[in-house]
JSON list of C-alpha atoms and ligand atoms in Angstrom, two decimals:
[
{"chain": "A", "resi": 40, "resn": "UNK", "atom": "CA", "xyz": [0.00, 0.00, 0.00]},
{"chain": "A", "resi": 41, "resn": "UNK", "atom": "CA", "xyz": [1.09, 3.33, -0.65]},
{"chain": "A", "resi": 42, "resn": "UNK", "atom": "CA", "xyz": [0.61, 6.40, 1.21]},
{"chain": "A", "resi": 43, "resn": "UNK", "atom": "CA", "xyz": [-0.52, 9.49, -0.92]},
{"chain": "A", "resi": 44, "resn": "UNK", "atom": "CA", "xyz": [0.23, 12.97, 0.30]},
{"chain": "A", "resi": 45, "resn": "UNK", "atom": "CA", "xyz": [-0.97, 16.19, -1.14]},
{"chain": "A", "resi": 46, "resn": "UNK", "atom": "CA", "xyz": [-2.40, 19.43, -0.66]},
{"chain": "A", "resi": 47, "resn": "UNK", "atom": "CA", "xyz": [-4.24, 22.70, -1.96]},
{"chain": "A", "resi": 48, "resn": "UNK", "atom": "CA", "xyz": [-2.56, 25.48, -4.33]},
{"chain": "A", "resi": 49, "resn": "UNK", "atom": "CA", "xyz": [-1.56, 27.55, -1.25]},
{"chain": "A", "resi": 50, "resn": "UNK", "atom": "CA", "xyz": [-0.87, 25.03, 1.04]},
{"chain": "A", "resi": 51, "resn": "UNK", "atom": "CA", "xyz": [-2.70, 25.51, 4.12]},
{"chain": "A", "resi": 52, "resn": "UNK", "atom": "CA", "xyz": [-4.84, 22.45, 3.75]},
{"chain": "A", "resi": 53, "resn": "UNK", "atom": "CA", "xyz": [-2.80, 19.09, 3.35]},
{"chain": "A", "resi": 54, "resn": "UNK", "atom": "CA", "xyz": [-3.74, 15.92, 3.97]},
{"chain": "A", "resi": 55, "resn": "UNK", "atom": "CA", "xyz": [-2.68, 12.05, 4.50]},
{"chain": "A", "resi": 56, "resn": "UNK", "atom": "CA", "xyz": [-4.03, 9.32, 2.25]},
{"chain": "A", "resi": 57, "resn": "UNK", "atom": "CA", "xyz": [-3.16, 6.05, 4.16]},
{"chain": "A", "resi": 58, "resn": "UNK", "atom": "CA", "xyz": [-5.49, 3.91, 1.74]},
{"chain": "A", "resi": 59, "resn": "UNK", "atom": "CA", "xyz": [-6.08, 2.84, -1.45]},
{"chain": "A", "resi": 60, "resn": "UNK", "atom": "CA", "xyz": [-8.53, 4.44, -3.65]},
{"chain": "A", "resi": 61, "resn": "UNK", "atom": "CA", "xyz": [-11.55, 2.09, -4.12]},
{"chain": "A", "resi": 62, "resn": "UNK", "atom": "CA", "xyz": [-11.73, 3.73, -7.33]},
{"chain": "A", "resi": 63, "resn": "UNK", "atom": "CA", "xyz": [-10.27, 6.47, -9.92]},
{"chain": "A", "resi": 64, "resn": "UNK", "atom": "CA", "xyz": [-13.11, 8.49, -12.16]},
{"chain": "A", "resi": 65, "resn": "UNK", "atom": "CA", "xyz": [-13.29, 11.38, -14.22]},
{"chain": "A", "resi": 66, "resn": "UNK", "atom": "CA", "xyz": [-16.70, 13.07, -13.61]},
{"chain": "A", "resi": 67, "resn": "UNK", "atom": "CA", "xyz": [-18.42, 15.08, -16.34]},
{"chain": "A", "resi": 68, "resn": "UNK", "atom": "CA", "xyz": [-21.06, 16.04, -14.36]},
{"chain": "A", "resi": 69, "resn": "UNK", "atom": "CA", "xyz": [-22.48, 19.97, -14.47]},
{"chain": "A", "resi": 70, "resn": "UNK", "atom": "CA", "xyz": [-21.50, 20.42, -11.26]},
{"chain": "A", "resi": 71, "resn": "UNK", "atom": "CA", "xyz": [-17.69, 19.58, -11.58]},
{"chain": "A", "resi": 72, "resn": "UNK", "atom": "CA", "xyz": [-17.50, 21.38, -14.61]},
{"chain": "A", "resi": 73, "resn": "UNK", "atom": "CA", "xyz": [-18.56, 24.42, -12.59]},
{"chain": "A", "resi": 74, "resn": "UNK", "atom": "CA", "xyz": [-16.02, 23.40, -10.45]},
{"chain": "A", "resi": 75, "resn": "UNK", "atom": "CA", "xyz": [-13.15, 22.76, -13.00]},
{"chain": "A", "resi": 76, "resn": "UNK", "atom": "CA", "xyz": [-13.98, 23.92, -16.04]},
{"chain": "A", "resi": 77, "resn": "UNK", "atom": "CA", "xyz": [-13.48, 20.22, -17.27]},
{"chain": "A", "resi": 78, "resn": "UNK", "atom": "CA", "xyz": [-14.00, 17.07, -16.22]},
{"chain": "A", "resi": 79, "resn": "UNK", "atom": "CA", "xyz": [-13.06, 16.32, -12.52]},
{"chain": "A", "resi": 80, "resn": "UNK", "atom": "CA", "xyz": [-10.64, 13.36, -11.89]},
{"chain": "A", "resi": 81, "resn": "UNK", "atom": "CA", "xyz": [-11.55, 12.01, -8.28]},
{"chain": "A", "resi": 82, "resn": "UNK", "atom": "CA", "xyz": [-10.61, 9.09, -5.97]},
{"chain": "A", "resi": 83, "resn": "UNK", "atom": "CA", "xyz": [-13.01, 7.38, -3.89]},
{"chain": "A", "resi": 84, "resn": "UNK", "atom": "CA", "xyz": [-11.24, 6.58, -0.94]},
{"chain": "A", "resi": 85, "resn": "UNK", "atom": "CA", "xyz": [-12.73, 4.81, 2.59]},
{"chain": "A", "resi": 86, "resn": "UNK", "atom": "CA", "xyz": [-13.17, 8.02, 5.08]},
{"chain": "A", "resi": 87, "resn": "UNK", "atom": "CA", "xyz": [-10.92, 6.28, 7.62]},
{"chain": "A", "resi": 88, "resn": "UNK", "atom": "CA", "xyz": [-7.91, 6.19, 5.27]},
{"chain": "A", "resi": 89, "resn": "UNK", "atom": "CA", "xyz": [-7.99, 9.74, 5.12]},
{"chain": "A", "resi": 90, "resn": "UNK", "atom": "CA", "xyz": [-6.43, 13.10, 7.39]},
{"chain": "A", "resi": 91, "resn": "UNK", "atom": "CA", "xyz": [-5.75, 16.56, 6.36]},
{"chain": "A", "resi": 92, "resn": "UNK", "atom": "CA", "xyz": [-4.60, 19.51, 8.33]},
{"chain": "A", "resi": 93, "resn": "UNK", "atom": "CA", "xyz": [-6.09, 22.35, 8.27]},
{"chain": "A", "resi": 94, "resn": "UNK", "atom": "CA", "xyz": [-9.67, 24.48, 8.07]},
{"chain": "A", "resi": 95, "resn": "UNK", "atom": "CA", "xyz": [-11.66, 23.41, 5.50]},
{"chain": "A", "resi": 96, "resn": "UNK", "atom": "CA", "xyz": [-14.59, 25.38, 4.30]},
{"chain": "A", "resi": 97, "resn": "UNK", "atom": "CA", "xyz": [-17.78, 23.37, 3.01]},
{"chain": "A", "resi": 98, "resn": "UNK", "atom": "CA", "xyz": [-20.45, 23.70, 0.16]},
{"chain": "A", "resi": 99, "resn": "UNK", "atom": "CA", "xyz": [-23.61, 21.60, 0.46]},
{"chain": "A", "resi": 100, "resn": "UNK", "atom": "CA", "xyz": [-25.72, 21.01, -2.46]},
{"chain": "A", "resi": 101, "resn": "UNK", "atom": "CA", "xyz": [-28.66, 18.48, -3.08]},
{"chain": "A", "resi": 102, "resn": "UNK", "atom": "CA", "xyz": [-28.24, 16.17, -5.93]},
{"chain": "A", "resi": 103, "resn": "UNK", "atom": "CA", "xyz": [-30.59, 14.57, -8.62]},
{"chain": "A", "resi": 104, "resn": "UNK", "atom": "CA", "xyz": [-30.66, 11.32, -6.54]},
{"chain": "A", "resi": 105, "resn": "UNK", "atom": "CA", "xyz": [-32.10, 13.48, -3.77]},
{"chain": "A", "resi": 106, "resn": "UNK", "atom": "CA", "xyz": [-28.62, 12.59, -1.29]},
{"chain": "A", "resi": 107, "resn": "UNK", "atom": "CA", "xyz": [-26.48, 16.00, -0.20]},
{"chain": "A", "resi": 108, "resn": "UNK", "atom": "CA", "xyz": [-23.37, 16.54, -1.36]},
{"chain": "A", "resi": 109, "resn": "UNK", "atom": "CA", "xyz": [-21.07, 18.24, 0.79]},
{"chain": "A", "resi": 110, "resn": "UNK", "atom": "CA", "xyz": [-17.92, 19.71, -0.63]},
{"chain": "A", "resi": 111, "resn": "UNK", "atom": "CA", "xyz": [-14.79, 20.95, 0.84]},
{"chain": "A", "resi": 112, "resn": "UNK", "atom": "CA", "xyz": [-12.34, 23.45, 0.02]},
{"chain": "A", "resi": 113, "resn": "UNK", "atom": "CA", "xyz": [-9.66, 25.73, 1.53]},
{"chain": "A", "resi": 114, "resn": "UNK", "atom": "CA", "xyz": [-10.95, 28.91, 2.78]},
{"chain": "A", "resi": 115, "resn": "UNK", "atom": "CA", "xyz": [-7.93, 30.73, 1.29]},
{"chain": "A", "resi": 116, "resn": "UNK", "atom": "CA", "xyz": [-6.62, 29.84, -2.18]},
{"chain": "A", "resi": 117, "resn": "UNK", "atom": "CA", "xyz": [-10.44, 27.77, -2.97]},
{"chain": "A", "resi": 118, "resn": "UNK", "atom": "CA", "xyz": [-9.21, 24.38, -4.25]},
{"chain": "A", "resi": 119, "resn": "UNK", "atom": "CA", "xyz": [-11.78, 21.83, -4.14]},
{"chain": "A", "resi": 120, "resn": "UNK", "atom": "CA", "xyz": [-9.77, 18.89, -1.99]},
{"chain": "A", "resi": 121, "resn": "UNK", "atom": "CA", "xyz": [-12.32, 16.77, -1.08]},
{"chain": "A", "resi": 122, "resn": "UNK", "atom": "CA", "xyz": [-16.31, 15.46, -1.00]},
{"chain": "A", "resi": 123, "resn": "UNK", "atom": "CA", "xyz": [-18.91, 13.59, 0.76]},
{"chain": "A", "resi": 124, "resn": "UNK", "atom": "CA", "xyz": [-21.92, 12.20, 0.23]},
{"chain": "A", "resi": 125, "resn": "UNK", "atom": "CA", "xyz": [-25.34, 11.92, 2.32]},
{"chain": "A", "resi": 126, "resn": "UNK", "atom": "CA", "xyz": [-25.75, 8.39, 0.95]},
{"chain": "A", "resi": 127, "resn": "UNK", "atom": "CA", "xyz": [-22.48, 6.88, 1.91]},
{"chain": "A", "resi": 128, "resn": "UNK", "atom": "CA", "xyz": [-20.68, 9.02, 4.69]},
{"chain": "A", "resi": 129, "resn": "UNK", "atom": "CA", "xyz": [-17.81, 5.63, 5.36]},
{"chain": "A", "resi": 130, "resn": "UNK", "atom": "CA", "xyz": [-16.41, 7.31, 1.95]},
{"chain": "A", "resi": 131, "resn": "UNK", "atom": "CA", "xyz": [-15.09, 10.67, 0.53]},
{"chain": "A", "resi": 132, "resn": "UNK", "atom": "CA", "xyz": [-13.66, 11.85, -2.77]},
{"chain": "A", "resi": 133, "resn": "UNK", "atom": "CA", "xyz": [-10.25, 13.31, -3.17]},
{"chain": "A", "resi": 134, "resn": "UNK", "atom": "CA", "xyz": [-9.90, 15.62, -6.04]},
{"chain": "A", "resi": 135, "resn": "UNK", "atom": "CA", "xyz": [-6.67, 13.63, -7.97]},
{"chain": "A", "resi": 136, "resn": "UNK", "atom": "CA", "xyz": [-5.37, 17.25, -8.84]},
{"chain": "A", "resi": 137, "resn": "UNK", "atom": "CA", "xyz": [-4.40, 18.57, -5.57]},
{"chain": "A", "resi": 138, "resn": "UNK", "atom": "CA", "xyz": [-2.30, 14.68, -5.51]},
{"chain": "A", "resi": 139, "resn": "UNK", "atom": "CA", "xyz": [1.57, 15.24, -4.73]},
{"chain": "A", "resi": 140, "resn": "UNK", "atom": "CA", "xyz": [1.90, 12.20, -7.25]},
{"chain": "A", "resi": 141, "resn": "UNK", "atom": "CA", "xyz": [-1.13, 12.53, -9.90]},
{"chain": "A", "resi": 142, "resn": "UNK", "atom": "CA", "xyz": [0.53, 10.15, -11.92]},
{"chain": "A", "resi": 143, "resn": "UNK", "atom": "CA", "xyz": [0.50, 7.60, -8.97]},
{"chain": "A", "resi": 144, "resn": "UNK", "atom": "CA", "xyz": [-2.72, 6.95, -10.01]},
{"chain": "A", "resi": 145, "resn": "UNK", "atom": "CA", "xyz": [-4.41, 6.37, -12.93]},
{"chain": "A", "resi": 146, "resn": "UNK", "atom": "CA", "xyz": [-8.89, 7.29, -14.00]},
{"chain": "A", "resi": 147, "resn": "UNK", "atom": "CA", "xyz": [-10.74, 3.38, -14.72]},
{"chain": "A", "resi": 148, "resn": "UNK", "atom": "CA", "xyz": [-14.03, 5.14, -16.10]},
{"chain": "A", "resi": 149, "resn": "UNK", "atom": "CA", "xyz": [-15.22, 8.59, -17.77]},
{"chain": "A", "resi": 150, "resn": "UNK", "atom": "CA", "xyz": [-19.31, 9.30, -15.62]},
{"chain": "A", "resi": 151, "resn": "UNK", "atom": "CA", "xyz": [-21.19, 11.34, -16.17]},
{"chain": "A", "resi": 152, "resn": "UNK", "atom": "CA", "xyz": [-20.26, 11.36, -19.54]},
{"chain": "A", "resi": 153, "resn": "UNK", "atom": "CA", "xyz": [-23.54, 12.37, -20.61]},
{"chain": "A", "resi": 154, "resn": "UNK", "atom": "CA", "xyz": [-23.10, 15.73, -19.95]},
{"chain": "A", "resi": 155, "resn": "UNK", "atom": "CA", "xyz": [-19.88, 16.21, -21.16]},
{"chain": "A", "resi": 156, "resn": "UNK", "atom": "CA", "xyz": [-19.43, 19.21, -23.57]},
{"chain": "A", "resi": 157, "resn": "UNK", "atom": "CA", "xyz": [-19.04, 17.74, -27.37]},
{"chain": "A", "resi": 158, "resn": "UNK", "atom": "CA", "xyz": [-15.43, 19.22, -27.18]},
{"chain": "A", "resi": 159, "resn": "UNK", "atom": "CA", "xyz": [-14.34, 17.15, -23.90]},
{"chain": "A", "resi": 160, "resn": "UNK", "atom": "CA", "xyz": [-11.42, 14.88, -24.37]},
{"chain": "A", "resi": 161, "resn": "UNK", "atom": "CA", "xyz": [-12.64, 11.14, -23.16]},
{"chain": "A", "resi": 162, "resn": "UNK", "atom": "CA", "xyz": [-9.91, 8.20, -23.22]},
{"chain": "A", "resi": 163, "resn": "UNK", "atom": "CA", "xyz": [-11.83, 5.70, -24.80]},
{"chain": "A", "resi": 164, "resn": "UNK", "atom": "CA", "xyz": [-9.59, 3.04, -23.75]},
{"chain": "A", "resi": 165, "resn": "UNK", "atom": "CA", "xyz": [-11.67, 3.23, -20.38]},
{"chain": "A", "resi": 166, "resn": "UNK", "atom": "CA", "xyz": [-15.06, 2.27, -19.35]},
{"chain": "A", "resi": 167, "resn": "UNK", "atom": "CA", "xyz": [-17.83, 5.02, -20.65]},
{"chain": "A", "resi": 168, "resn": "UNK", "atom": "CA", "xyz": [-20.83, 5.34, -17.88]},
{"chain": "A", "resi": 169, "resn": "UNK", "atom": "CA", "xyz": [-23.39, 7.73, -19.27]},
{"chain": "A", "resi": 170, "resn": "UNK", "atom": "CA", "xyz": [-24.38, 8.55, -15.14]},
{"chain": "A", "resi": 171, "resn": "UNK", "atom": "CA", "xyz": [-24.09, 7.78, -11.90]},
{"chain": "A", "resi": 172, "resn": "UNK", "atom": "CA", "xyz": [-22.26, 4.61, -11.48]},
{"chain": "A", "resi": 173, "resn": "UNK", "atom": "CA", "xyz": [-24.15, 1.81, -9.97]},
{"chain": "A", "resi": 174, "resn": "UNK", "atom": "CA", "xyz": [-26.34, 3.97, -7.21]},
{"chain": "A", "resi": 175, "resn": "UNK", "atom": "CA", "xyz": [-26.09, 2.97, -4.19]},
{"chain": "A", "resi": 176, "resn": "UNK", "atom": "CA", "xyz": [-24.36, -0.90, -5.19]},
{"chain": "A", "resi": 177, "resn": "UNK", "atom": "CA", "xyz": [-20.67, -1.52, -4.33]},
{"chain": "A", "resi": 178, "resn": "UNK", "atom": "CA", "xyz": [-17.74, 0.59, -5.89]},
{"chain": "A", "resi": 179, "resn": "UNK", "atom": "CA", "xyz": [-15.74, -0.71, -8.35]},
{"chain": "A", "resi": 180, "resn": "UNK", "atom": "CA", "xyz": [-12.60, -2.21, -7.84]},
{"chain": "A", "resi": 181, "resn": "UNK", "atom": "CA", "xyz": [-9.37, 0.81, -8.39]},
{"chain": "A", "resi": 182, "resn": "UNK", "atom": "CA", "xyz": [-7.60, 0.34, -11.42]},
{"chain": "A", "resi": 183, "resn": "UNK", "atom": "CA", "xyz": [-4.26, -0.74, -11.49]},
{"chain": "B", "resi": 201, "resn": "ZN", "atom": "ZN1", "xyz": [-5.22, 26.84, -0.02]},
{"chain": "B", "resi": 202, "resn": "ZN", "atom": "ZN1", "xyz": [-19.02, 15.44, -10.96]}
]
């Protein structure tokens, strides 16, 4: 197992990633691209395998699927670092971007991609899901 370190553009929020992600997406969803401009490339990690230091400042939004989505970011410089959802609290998302190491891990599957603006760049080598990935079912095993 490796452990991941990273941390916002300005550095007051950094955190400790003692686990490894359950999986690696790119989300096309409207909200990340109001996020990002882009696509959003995001770990799903278990909650426990996860510290930061820090103050975080939080966003909460309700989604289609009627859970709340609760994202964090630093107070200072704004990067997006992590979210939770409502639905499934023993997880958060870890934006791959603010990742020490990006390349020590690698996106399994484009969601979302739906929504995705007809310019938007999707590897096709990897699994397309048009939505939300099998709601509420088990996550799928990370990529290698
Ligand atoms: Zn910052
Ligand atoms: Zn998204």
């Amino acid at each position: 197992m490796t452990e991941r370190t990273g941390q916002c553009l300005c550095g007051a929020v950094g955190y400790t990633l003692a686990a490894e992600p359950l999986a690696v997406r790119v989300c096309w969803c409207r909200d990340c691209q109001h996020l990002a401009a882009n696509g959003t490339v995001n770990m799903l990690v278990p909650a426990a395998g996860l510290s930061h230091t820090g103050t975080l400042s939080e966003h909460t939004t309700v989604a289609d699927s009627g859970n709340s989505v609760t994202r964090q970011f630093c107070p200072s410089c704004g990067t997006h670092l992590f979210a939770r959802s409502s639905a499934r609290p023993e997880f958060r998302v870890v934006r791959a971007g603010t990742l020490e190491d990006p390349s020590s891990i690698r996106p399994g599957m484009n969601i979302w991609a739906n929504s995705a603006p007809a310019w938007a760049c999707l590897d096709p080598s990897i699994e397309r899901i048009e939505r939300q990935p099998v709601p509420g079912g088990k996550p799928a095993p990370a990529q290698a």
